[in-house]
Amino acid sequence: MDSKTLRSPIETLNPPKAVSVKVDTKLDEVLNLMKEKRIGCVCVVRNKQVAGIFTERDVLKRVVGARLDVKKVQIEEVMTTTPEYLFIDDQIAFALNRMDLGGFRHILLINAQGEPSGVISMRDIMAHLVKNVADKN
Amino acid sequence: MAVKADFDRFDDELRSMQELMEEQEISLHDKDLMVPINTLSLKKAVTVEPGTSIKQCVEILLARHFGCLLVVKNKNLKGIFTERDVLLKIAGEKIDLSKVKVDDYMTPNPVTLTMNDPIISALRLMHKGGYRHVTIVDEKGEPVSVLSIRDIVHYIVEFFPQDILNLPPHPIRVGAKNPDGG
C-alpha cells in the first residue's frame, strides 16, 4: 500500500454492491436481511435515490430497548438520514479520511445519478491490507 | 509571447509540484505491520461482570460509544459482547432486556493477543475470523484493552498523513456529479 494506491479510485478495491431496501420496508424484514446476509449496513432508497443508511449502530441506538413493533415500524423511521457518501471514482484516501475522522465504518458509494452503487467498509480496507501487504510474499 | 512565457512558467511549476509529490511518496510494507500492538494507542477495555443484564450492557455501549464489552470475572476474561451480538441474537426478538444476562448472549472465550504480538497477527485474525475486535491481554493473561478495526484504519491514516489528512474538504470531481444539482 502506498501513496499511489491512496490516490486510486475506490472502484479499484472492488467494493461490494450496497444492499438496498425501500423506505417503507418493515423493520423486521430489514433485520432479517441483515442477519441472513451477515451485513452491518443497508442502504435505504426512495425512488432509487439514497434516502438514508441503517447500520448495526442504529439497531443499538433506536431499536433495541425502544419497544418498537418491528413488524409495523418502517425503516425510514429508524434510519440515519443524510448519510456520508462518496462517488465510486473518488480517491481511496477520501474513504479513509471519512472513516477515521468521521468514525464511519461504512461509506455509501453512489453514481452520477445519485443511485447507490456500492458500499466501502473498514473491512474492505483491512482485506486490501492483508492481501496486498501482509500476505504479498 | 508573454502568454507563452506564462504557460511555460505554469508548466515548470506543475512539474516541480509533481516532483515534490513523488519525492514524498510513502509506502507501507509488511515490516510496518510487524511492529508490536503496544505501539498503537489503544483505549482501555470497557468491562462488565458476568450476570450483568443486557439492558445495562446496551446502555454502556451507547454511553461509552463502544462497539464491544469484555465480560470479566476476577480479572479473568469470560467472553466478549459486541454490537454484532445485539443484531444477531437480540434485535427483533421479544426479550425483556432487563431480565436476560450477558452470559447467555456473549461469545465465550474469545481469541486473544498480547501487547507484544505484531499488528499483522491482529489483522490476520480479524480478516480470517471476520471479527472487528480482538481482546488484548497482559503477560498474566488479564484483559487490558481491545484492538478494533478502527485502530487499524487509524494506523494507516497516521502512516500517510499527507495523503489522507491533507485533503480538500471534498474530492475534486470532473463534471457536475452532485445529485442535488448545480
mmCIF file of C-alpha atoms in Angstrom:
data_model
loop_
_atom_site.group_PDB
_atom_site.id
_atom_site.type_symbol
_atom_site.label_atom_id
_atom_site.label_comp_id
_atom_site.label_asym_id
_atom_site.label_seq_id
_atom_site.Cartn_x
_atom_site.Cartn_y
_atom_site.Cartn_z
ATOM 1 C CA MET A 1 0.000 0.000 0.000
ATOM 2 C CA ASP A 2 1.475 3.358 -0.982
ATOM 3 C CA SER A 3 0.598 6.956 -1.726
ATOM 4 C CA LYS A 4 -0.274 5.987 -5.283
ATOM 5 C CA THR A 5 -2.785 3.368 -4.087
ATOM 6 C CA LEU A 6 -4.453 6.020 -1.969
ATOM 7 C CA ARG A 7 -4.886 8.273 -4.988
ATOM 8 C CA SER A 8 -6.538 5.442 -6.955
ATOM 9 C CA PRO A 9 -10.307 5.373 -7.293
ATOM 10 C CA ILE A 10 -12.293 3.455 -4.670
ATOM 11 C CA GLU A 11 -13.537 1.314 -7.549
ATOM 12 C CA THR A 12 -10.131 -0.433 -7.677
ATOM 13 C CA LEU A 13 -10.897 -2.065 -4.316
ATOM 14 C CA ASN A 14 -13.909 -3.792 -5.920
ATOM 15 C CA PRO A 15 -16.345 -2.633 -3.250
ATOM 16 C CA PRO A 16 -19.407 -4.838 -2.880
ATOM 17 C CA LYS A 17 -22.799 -3.691 -4.126
ATOM 18 C CA ALA A 18 -24.886 -1.944 -1.499
ATOM 19 C CA VAL A 19 -27.820 -3.979 -0.212
ATOM 20 C CA SER A 20 -30.766 -1.620 -0.641
ATOM 21 C CA VAL A 21 -34.272 -1.527 0.763
ATOM 22 C CA LYS A 22 -37.114 0.904 0.125
ATOM 23 C CA VAL A 23 -38.067 3.496 2.747
ATOM 24 C CA ASP A 24 -41.332 1.731 3.573
ATOM 25 C CA THR A 25 -39.770 -1.686 4.204
ATOM 26 C CA LYS A 26 -40.748 -3.052 7.588
ATOM 27 C CA LEU A 27 -38.027 -3.110 10.226
ATOM 28 C CA ASP A 28 -38.310 -6.866 10.848
ATOM 29 C CA GLU A 29 -37.668 -7.554 7.168
ATOM 30 C CA VAL A 30 -34.548 -5.403 7.265
ATOM 31 C CA LEU A 31 -33.277 -7.038 10.441
ATOM 32 C CA ASN A 32 -33.798 -10.479 8.918
ATOM 33 C CA LEU A 33 -31.993 -9.405 5.777
ATOM 34 C CA MET A 34 -29.015 -8.135 7.770
ATOM 35 C CA LYS A 35 -28.868 -11.329 9.814
ATOM 36 C CA GLU A 36 -29.250 -13.585 6.811
ATOM 37 C CA LYS A 37 -26.628 -11.803 4.721
ATOM 38 C CA ARG A 38 -24.485 -11.073 7.780
ATOM 39 C CA ILE A 39 -24.083 -7.445 6.845
ATOM 40 C CA GLY A 40 -23.665 -4.449 9.119
ATOM 41 C CA CYS A 41 -25.485 -1.910 6.990
ATOM 42 C CA VAL A 42 -28.193 -1.451 4.383
ATOM 43 C CA CYS A 43 -28.839 1.473 2.108
ATOM 44 C CA VAL A 44 -32.366 2.936 2.225
ATOM 45 C CA VAL A 45 -33.721 4.272 -1.057
ATOM 46 C CA ARG A 46 -36.655 6.401 -2.184
ATOM 47 C CA ASN A 47 -37.344 6.494 -5.918
ATOM 48 C CA LYS A 48 -33.973 4.830 -6.482
ATOM 49 C CA GLN A 49 -32.190 7.726 -4.711
ATOM 50 C CA VAL A 50 -30.321 7.332 -1.444
ATOM 51 C CA ALA A 51 -32.569 8.400 1.454
ATOM 52 C CA GLY A 52 -30.585 7.012 4.360
ATOM 53 C CA ILE A 53 -28.491 4.260 5.843
ATOM 54 C CA PHE A 54 -29.343 1.746 8.533
ATOM 55 C CA THR A 55 -26.480 0.161 10.465
ATOM 56 C CA GLU A 56 -25.777 -2.065 13.452
ATOM 57 C CA ARG A 57 -25.237 1.091 15.456
ATOM 58 C CA ASP A 58 -28.791 2.236 14.611
ATOM 59 C CA VAL A 59 -30.027 -1.136 15.842
ATOM 60 C CA LEU A 60 -28.360 -0.405 19.150
ATOM 61 C CA LYS A 61 -29.425 3.242 19.290
ATOM 62 C CA ARG A 62 -33.003 3.152 18.072
ATOM 63 C CA VAL A 63 -34.305 -0.391 18.006
ATOM 64 C CA VAL A 64 -33.118 -2.457 20.949
ATOM 65 C CA GLY A 65 -34.805 -1.408 24.137
ATOM 66 C CA ALA A 66 -37.110 1.017 22.336
ATOM 67 C CA ARG A 67 -40.047 -1.417 22.480
ATOM 68 C CA LEU A 68 -40.823 -0.954 18.808
ATOM 69 C CA ASP A 69 -43.211 -3.183 16.945
ATOM 70 C CA VAL A 70 -40.712 -4.345 14.362
ATOM 71 C CA LYS A 71 -43.498 -5.666 12.157
ATOM 72 C CA LYS A 72 -45.091 -2.230 11.909
ATOM 73 C CA VAL A 73 -42.237 0.256 12.042
ATOM 74 C CA GLN A 74 -40.885 1.285 8.657
ATOM 75 C CA ILE A 75 -37.152 1.516 8.166
ATOM 76 C CA GLU A 76 -37.493 5.205 7.348
ATOM 77 C CA GLU A 77 -38.386 5.887 11.000
ATOM 78 C CA VAL A 78 -35.184 4.422 12.424
ATOM 79 C CA MET A 79 -32.596 5.013 9.684
ATOM 80 C CA THR A 80 -29.870 7.660 9.719
ATOM 81 C CA THR A 81 -30.739 10.334 7.183
ATOM 82 C CA THR A 82 -28.204 12.258 5.094
ATOM 83 C CA PRO A 83 -25.539 9.568 5.254
ATOM 84 C CA GLU A 84 -21.933 10.179 4.292
ATOM 85 C CA TYR A 85 -21.323 9.186 0.690
ATOM 86 C CA LEU A 86 -18.624 9.276 -1.944
ATOM 87 C CA PHE A 87 -18.538 8.527 -5.640
ATOM 88 C CA ILE A 88 -17.084 5.246 -6.784
ATOM 89 C CA ASP A 89 -14.322 7.060 -8.678
ATOM 90 C CA ASP A 90 -13.279 9.250 -5.752
ATOM 91 C CA GLN A 91 -9.854 8.536 -4.291
ATOM 92 C CA ILE A 92 -9.398 5.810 -1.676
ATOM 93 C CA ALA A 93 -7.737 8.474 0.537
ATOM 94 C CA PHE A 94 -11.113 10.191 0.943
ATOM 95 C CA ALA A 95 -12.752 6.993 2.169
ATOM 96 C CA LEU A 96 -10.016 6.529 4.785
ATOM 97 C CA ASN A 97 -10.251 10.185 5.771
ATOM 98 C CA ARG A 98 -14.012 9.914 6.375
ATOM 99 C CA MET A 99 -13.691 6.624 8.211
ATOM 100 C CA ASP A 100 -11.009 7.885 10.584
ATOM 101 C CA LEU A 101 -12.156 11.444 11.215
ATOM 102 C CA GLY A 102 -15.891 10.851 10.908
ATOM 103 C CA GLY A 103 -15.866 7.442 12.574
ATOM 104 C CA PHE A 104 -17.915 5.874 9.782
ATOM 105 C CA ARG A 105 -17.482 2.139 9.426
ATOM 106 C CA HIS A 106 -19.346 2.115 6.122
ATOM 107 C CA ILE A 107 -19.475 4.734 3.397
ATOM 108 C CA LEU A 108 -22.054 4.582 0.661
ATOM 109 C CA LEU A 109 -20.873 4.924 -2.897
ATOM 110 C CA ILE A 110 -23.227 6.493 -5.377
ATOM 111 C CA ASN A 111 -23.221 7.001 -9.105
ATOM 112 C CA ALA A 112 -23.683 10.236 -11.033
ATOM 113 C CA GLN A 113 -27.481 9.823 -10.876
ATOM 114 C CA GLY A 114 -27.452 9.679 -7.076
ATOM 115 C CA GLU A 115 -28.267 5.974 -7.062
ATOM 116 C CA PRO A 116 -26.378 3.649 -4.703
ATOM 117 C CA SER A 117 -23.677 1.719 -6.485
ATOM 118 C CA GLY A 118 -21.782 0.162 -3.617
ATOM 119 C CA VAL A 119 -20.534 0.431 -0.109
ATOM 120 C CA ILE A 120 -16.973 0.561 1.175
ATOM 121 C CA SER A 121 -16.270 -0.584 4.702
ATOM 122 C CA MET A 122 -13.333 -0.682 7.096
ATOM 123 C CA ARG A 123 -13.387 -4.422 6.495
ATOM 124 C CA ASP A 124 -12.666 -3.879 2.777
ATOM 125 C CA ILE A 125 -9.712 -1.657 3.629
ATOM 126 C CA MET A 126 -8.398 -4.303 6.003
ATOM 127 C CA ALA A 127 -8.851 -7.040 3.400
ATOM 128 C CA HIS A 128 -6.821 -4.953 0.959
ATOM 129 C CA LEU A 129 -4.059 -4.535 3.521
ATOM 130 C CA VAL A 130 -3.941 -8.261 4.262
ATOM 131 C CA LYS A 131 -3.938 -9.235 0.595
ATOM 132 C CA ASN A 132 -1.538 -6.613 -0.702
ATOM 133 C CA VAL A 133 0.825 -6.065 2.192
ATOM 134 C CA ALA A 134 0.645 -8.783 4.829
ATOM 135 C CA ASP A 135 0.367 -11.799 2.514
ATOM 136 C CA LYS A 136 2.140 -10.383 -0.501
ATOM 137 C CA ASN A 137 5.277 -12.512 -0.209
ATOM 138 C CA MET B 1 4.997 35.907 -26.345
ATOM 139 C CA ALA B 2 4.026 36.971 -22.865
ATOM 140 C CA VAL B 3 1.254 34.389 -22.852
ATOM 141 C CA LYS B 4 3.675 31.668 -23.899
ATOM 142 C CA ALA B 5 6.048 32.647 -21.117
ATOM 143 C CA ASP B 6 3.185 32.391 -18.642
ATOM 144 C CA PHE B 7 2.341 28.922 -19.890
ATOM 145 C CA ASP B 8 5.987 27.867 -19.618
ATOM 146 C CA ARG B 9 6.155 29.131 -16.077
ATOM 147 C CA PHE B 10 2.936 27.275 -15.265
ATOM 148 C CA ASP B 11 4.338 24.044 -16.750
ATOM 149 C CA ASP B 12 7.517 24.442 -14.723
ATOM 150 C CA GLU B 13 5.555 24.918 -11.542
ATOM 151 C CA LEU B 14 3.373 21.913 -12.306
ATOM 152 C CA ARG B 15 6.446 19.774 -12.970
ATOM 153 C CA SER B 16 8.132 20.825 -9.756
ATOM 154 C CA MET B 17 4.929 20.130 -7.834
ATOM 155 C CA GLN B 18 4.771 16.646 -9.320
ATOM 156 C CA GLU B 19 8.435 16.042 -8.485
ATOM 157 C CA LEU B 20 7.791 17.163 -4.933
ATOM 158 C CA MET B 21 4.841 14.801 -4.661
ATOM 159 C CA GLU B 22 6.884 11.896 -5.983
ATOM 160 C CA GLU B 23 9.667 12.639 -3.522
ATOM 161 C CA GLN B 24 7.139 12.420 -0.720
ATOM 162 C CA GLU B 25 5.657 9.112 -1.844
ATOM 163 C CA ILE B 26 5.252 6.814 1.140
ATOM 164 C CA SER B 27 4.897 3.030 1.122
ATOM 165 C CA LEU B 28 3.543 0.779 3.825
ATOM 166 C CA HIS B 29 5.392 -2.540 3.781
ATOM 167 C CA ASP B 30 4.914 -5.802 5.637
ATOM 168 C CA LYS B 31 7.645 -4.773 8.099
ATOM 169 C CA ASP B 32 5.415 -1.871 9.131
ATOM 170 C CA LEU B 33 2.845 -4.415 10.216
ATOM 171 C CA MET B 34 5.394 -6.326 12.280
ATOM 172 C CA VAL B 35 5.501 -3.613 14.943
ATOM 173 C CA PRO B 36 4.001 -4.656 18.286
ATOM 174 C CA ILE B 37 0.412 -3.846 19.149
ATOM 175 C CA ASN B 38 1.617 -1.663 22.051
ATOM 176 C CA THR B 39 2.705 0.974 19.513
ATOM 177 C CA LEU B 40 -0.991 1.659 18.886
ATOM 178 C CA SER B 41 -2.617 3.867 21.477
ATOM 179 C CA LEU B 42 -5.452 1.567 22.405
ATOM 180 C CA LYS B 43 -8.259 2.551 24.696
ATOM 181 C CA LYS B 44 -8.765 0.697 27.941
ATOM 182 C CA ALA B 45 -11.354 -2.060 27.606
ATOM 183 C CA VAL B 46 -14.827 -1.476 28.972
ATOM 184 C CA THR B 47 -15.724 -4.435 31.144
ATOM 185 C CA VAL B 48 -18.783 -5.855 32.849
ATOM 186 C CA GLU B 49 -19.156 -8.761 35.231
ATOM 187 C CA PRO B 50 -20.997 -11.952 34.364
ATOM 188 C CA GLY B 51 -24.623 -11.591 35.393
ATOM 189 C CA THR B 52 -24.926 -8.037 34.054
ATOM 190 C CA SER B 53 -28.254 -7.510 32.300
ATOM 191 C CA ILE B 54 -28.352 -6.915 28.554
ATOM 192 C CA LYS B 55 -30.202 -3.659 29.264
ATOM 193 C CA GLN B 56 -27.198 -2.370 31.195
ATOM 194 C CA CYS B 57 -24.783 -3.626 28.540
ATOM 195 C CA VAL B 58 -26.664 -1.788 25.792
ATOM 196 C CA GLU B 59 -26.687 1.381 27.886
ATOM 197 C CA ILE B 60 -22.932 1.141 28.433
ATOM 198 C CA LEU B 61 -22.234 0.534 24.734
ATOM 199 C CA LEU B 62 -24.252 3.626 23.857
ATOM 200 C CA ALA B 63 -22.900 5.880 26.579
ATOM 201 C CA ARG B 64 -19.261 4.968 26.016
ATOM 202 C CA HIS B 65 -19.516 4.951 22.204
ATOM 203 C CA PHE B 66 -18.034 1.477 22.125
ATOM 204 C CA GLY B 67 -18.792 -1.449 19.850
ATOM 205 C CA CYS B 68 -17.931 -4.132 22.368
ATOM 206 C CA LEU B 69 -17.680 -5.040 26.039
ATOM 207 C CA LEU B 70 -15.494 -7.598 27.758
ATOM 208 C CA VAL B 71 -17.114 -9.865 30.290
ATOM 209 C CA VAL B 72 -14.595 -10.306 33.088
ATOM 210 C CA LYS B 73 -14.709 -12.105 36.414
ATOM 211 C CA ASN B 74 -11.819 -11.667 38.908
ATOM 212 C CA LYS B 75 -9.585 -10.365 36.112
ATOM 213 C CA ASN B 76 -10.323 -13.469 34.016
ATOM 214 C CA LEU B 77 -11.774 -12.960 30.575
ATOM 215 C CA LYS B 78 -15.025 -14.873 30.217
ATOM 216 C CA GLY B 79 -16.374 -13.509 26.976
ATOM 217 C CA ILE B 80 -16.934 -10.621 24.592
ATOM 218 C CA PHE B 81 -20.250 -8.946 23.800
ATOM 219 C CA THR B 82 -20.461 -6.849 20.634
ATOM 220 C CA GLU B 83 -22.886 -4.831 18.516
ATOM 221 C CA ARG B 84 -22.997 -7.824 16.221
ATOM 222 C CA ASP B 85 -24.357 -10.000 19.034
ATOM 223 C CA VAL B 86 -27.074 -7.384 19.533
ATOM 224 C CA LEU B 87 -28.079 -7.581 15.865
ATOM 225 C CA LEU B 88 -27.858 -11.351 15.536
ATOM 226 C CA LYS B 89 -29.274 -12.509 18.860
ATOM 227 C CA ILE B 90 -31.392 -9.724 20.329
ATOM 228 C CA ALA B 91 -32.797 -7.278 17.771
ATOM 229 C CA GLY B 92 -36.365 -8.032 16.790
ATOM 230 C CA GLU B 93 -36.756 -10.732 19.432
ATOM 231 C CA LYS B 94 -39.320 -10.434 22.197
ATOM 232 C CA ILE B 95 -36.859 -10.277 25.061
ATOM 233 C CA ASP B 96 -37.120 -8.342 28.313
ATOM 234 C CA LEU B 97 -33.636 -6.840 28.249
ATOM 235 C CA SER B 98 -33.553 -6.201 31.978
ATOM 236 C CA LYS B 99 -34.163 -9.870 32.706
ATOM 237 C CA VAL B 100 -31.607 -11.530 30.450
ATOM 238 C CA LYS B 101 -27.913 -11.735 31.291
ATOM 239 C CA VAL B 102 -24.881 -11.027 29.156
ATOM 240 C CA ASP B 103 -23.607 -14.560 29.874
ATOM 241 C CA ASP B 104 -26.219 -16.015 27.529
ATOM 242 C CA TYR B 105 -25.514 -13.663 24.620
ATOM 243 C CA MET B 106 -21.754 -13.095 24.720
ATOM 244 C CA THR B 107 -19.218 -15.014 22.686
ATOM 245 C CA PRO B 108 -17.383 -17.088 25.305
ATOM 246 C CA ASN B 109 -13.592 -17.473 25.432
ATOM 247 C CA PRO B 110 -12.665 -15.155 22.576
ATOM 248 C CA VAL B 111 -9.281 -15.340 20.878
ATOM 249 C CA THR B 112 -6.719 -13.017 22.482
ATOM 250 C CA LEU B 113 -3.359 -11.466 21.629
ATOM 251 C CA THR B 114 -0.795 -9.714 23.799
ATOM 252 C CA MET B 115 0.608 -6.198 23.540
ATOM 253 C CA ASN B 116 3.864 -7.671 22.228
ATOM 254 C CA ASP B 117 2.264 -9.504 19.313
ATOM 255 C CA PRO B 118 2.674 -7.804 15.949
ATOM 256 C CA ILE B 119 -0.160 -5.834 14.388
ATOM 257 C CA ILE B 120 -0.118 -8.278 11.496
ATOM 258 C CA SER B 121 -1.379 -11.069 13.804
ATOM 259 C CA ALA B 122 -4.390 -8.965 14.729
ATOM 260 C CA LEU B 123 -5.038 -8.185 11.074
ATOM 261 C CA ARG B 124 -4.937 -11.841 10.092
ATOM 262 C CA LEU B 125 -7.167 -12.864 12.978
ATOM 263 C CA MET B 126 -9.751 -10.216 12.166
ATOM 264 C CA HIS B 127 -9.666 -10.914 8.453
ATOM 265 C CA LYS B 128 -9.895 -14.681 8.775
ATOM 266 C CA GLY B 129 -12.405 -14.762 11.591
ATOM 267 C CA GLY B 130 -14.463 -11.823 10.369
ATOM 268 C CA TYR B 131 -14.019 -10.115 13.741
ATOM 269 C CA ARG B 132 -13.946 -6.388 14.291
ATOM 270 C CA HIS B 133 -12.443 -6.621 17.760
ATOM 271 C CA VAL B 134 -9.555 -8.564 19.262
ATOM 272 C CA THR B 135 -9.038 -8.698 23.015
ATOM 273 C CA ILE B 136 -5.547 -7.798 24.187
ATOM 274 C CA VAL B 137 -4.286 -9.397 27.389
ATOM 275 C CA ASP B 138 -1.187 -8.715 29.522
ATOM 276 C CA GLU B 139 1.516 -11.245 30.413
ATOM 277 C CA LYS B 140 -0.681 -12.627 33.187
ATOM 278 C CA GLY B 141 -3.496 -13.199 30.727
ATOM 279 C CA GLU B 142 -5.588 -10.409 32.193
ATOM 280 C CA PRO B 143 -7.570 -8.371 29.649
ATOM 281 C CA VAL B 144 -6.311 -4.808 29.232
ATOM 282 C CA SER B 145 -7.732 -3.452 26.017
ATOM 283 C CA VAL B 146 -9.494 -4.199 22.785
ATOM 284 C CA LEU B 147 -7.970 -3.645 19.372
ATOM 285 C CA SER B 148 -10.693 -2.682 16.941
ATOM 286 C CA ILE B 149 -10.772 -2.351 13.192
ATOM 287 C CA ARG B 150 -10.931 1.408 13.803
ATOM 288 C CA ASP B 151 -7.435 1.252 15.304
ATOM 289 C CA ILE B 152 -6.180 -0.418 12.125
ATOM 290 C CA VAL B 153 -7.743 2.310 9.972
ATOM 291 C CA HIS B 154 -6.218 4.932 12.262
ATOM 292 C CA TYR B 155 -2.791 3.312 11.937
ATOM 293 C CA ILE B 156 -2.986 3.552 8.132
ATOM 294 C CA VAL B 157 -4.142 7.169 8.327
ATOM 295 C CA GLU B 158 -1.266 8.119 10.625
ATOM 296 C CA PHE B 159 1.136 6.396 8.278
ATOM 297 C CA PHE B 160 0.029 8.529 5.346
ATOM 298 C CA PRO B 161 -0.826 11.892 6.921
ATOM 299 C CA GLN B 162 -0.091 13.930 3.806
ATOM 300 C CA ASP B 163 -2.154 11.655 1.579
ATOM 301 C CA ILE B 164 -5.146 11.207 3.844
ATOM 302 C CA LEU B 165 -5.289 14.120 6.247
ATOM 303 C CA ASN B 166 -4.140 16.895 3.912
ATOM 304 C CA LEU B 167 -7.124 16.635 1.648
ATOM 305 C CA PRO B 168 -9.542 19.267 0.418
ATOM 306 C CA PRO B 169 -12.937 19.078 2.177
ATOM 307 C CA HIS B 170 -14.465 17.471 -0.907
ATOM 308 C CA PRO B 171 -12.980 15.404 -3.692
ATOM 309 C CA ILE B 172 -12.282 17.386 -6.852
ATOM 310 C CA ARG B 173 -14.568 15.892 -9.423
ATOM 311 C CA VAL B 174 -14.623 16.344 -13.160
ATOM 312 C CA GLY B 175 -18.067 17.382 -14.358
ATOM 313 C CA ALA B 176 -21.190 18.021 -12.336
ATOM 314 C CA LYS B 177 -21.985 14.955 -10.304
ATOM 315 C CA ASN B 178 -23.762 16.463 -7.359
ATOM 316 C CA PRO B 179 -27.141 14.748 -7.193
ATOM 317 C CA ASP B 180 -28.625 17.885 -5.698
ATOM 318 C CA GLY B 181 -27.894 19.728 -8.905
ATOM 319 C CA GLY B 182 -25.786 22.780 -9.502
#
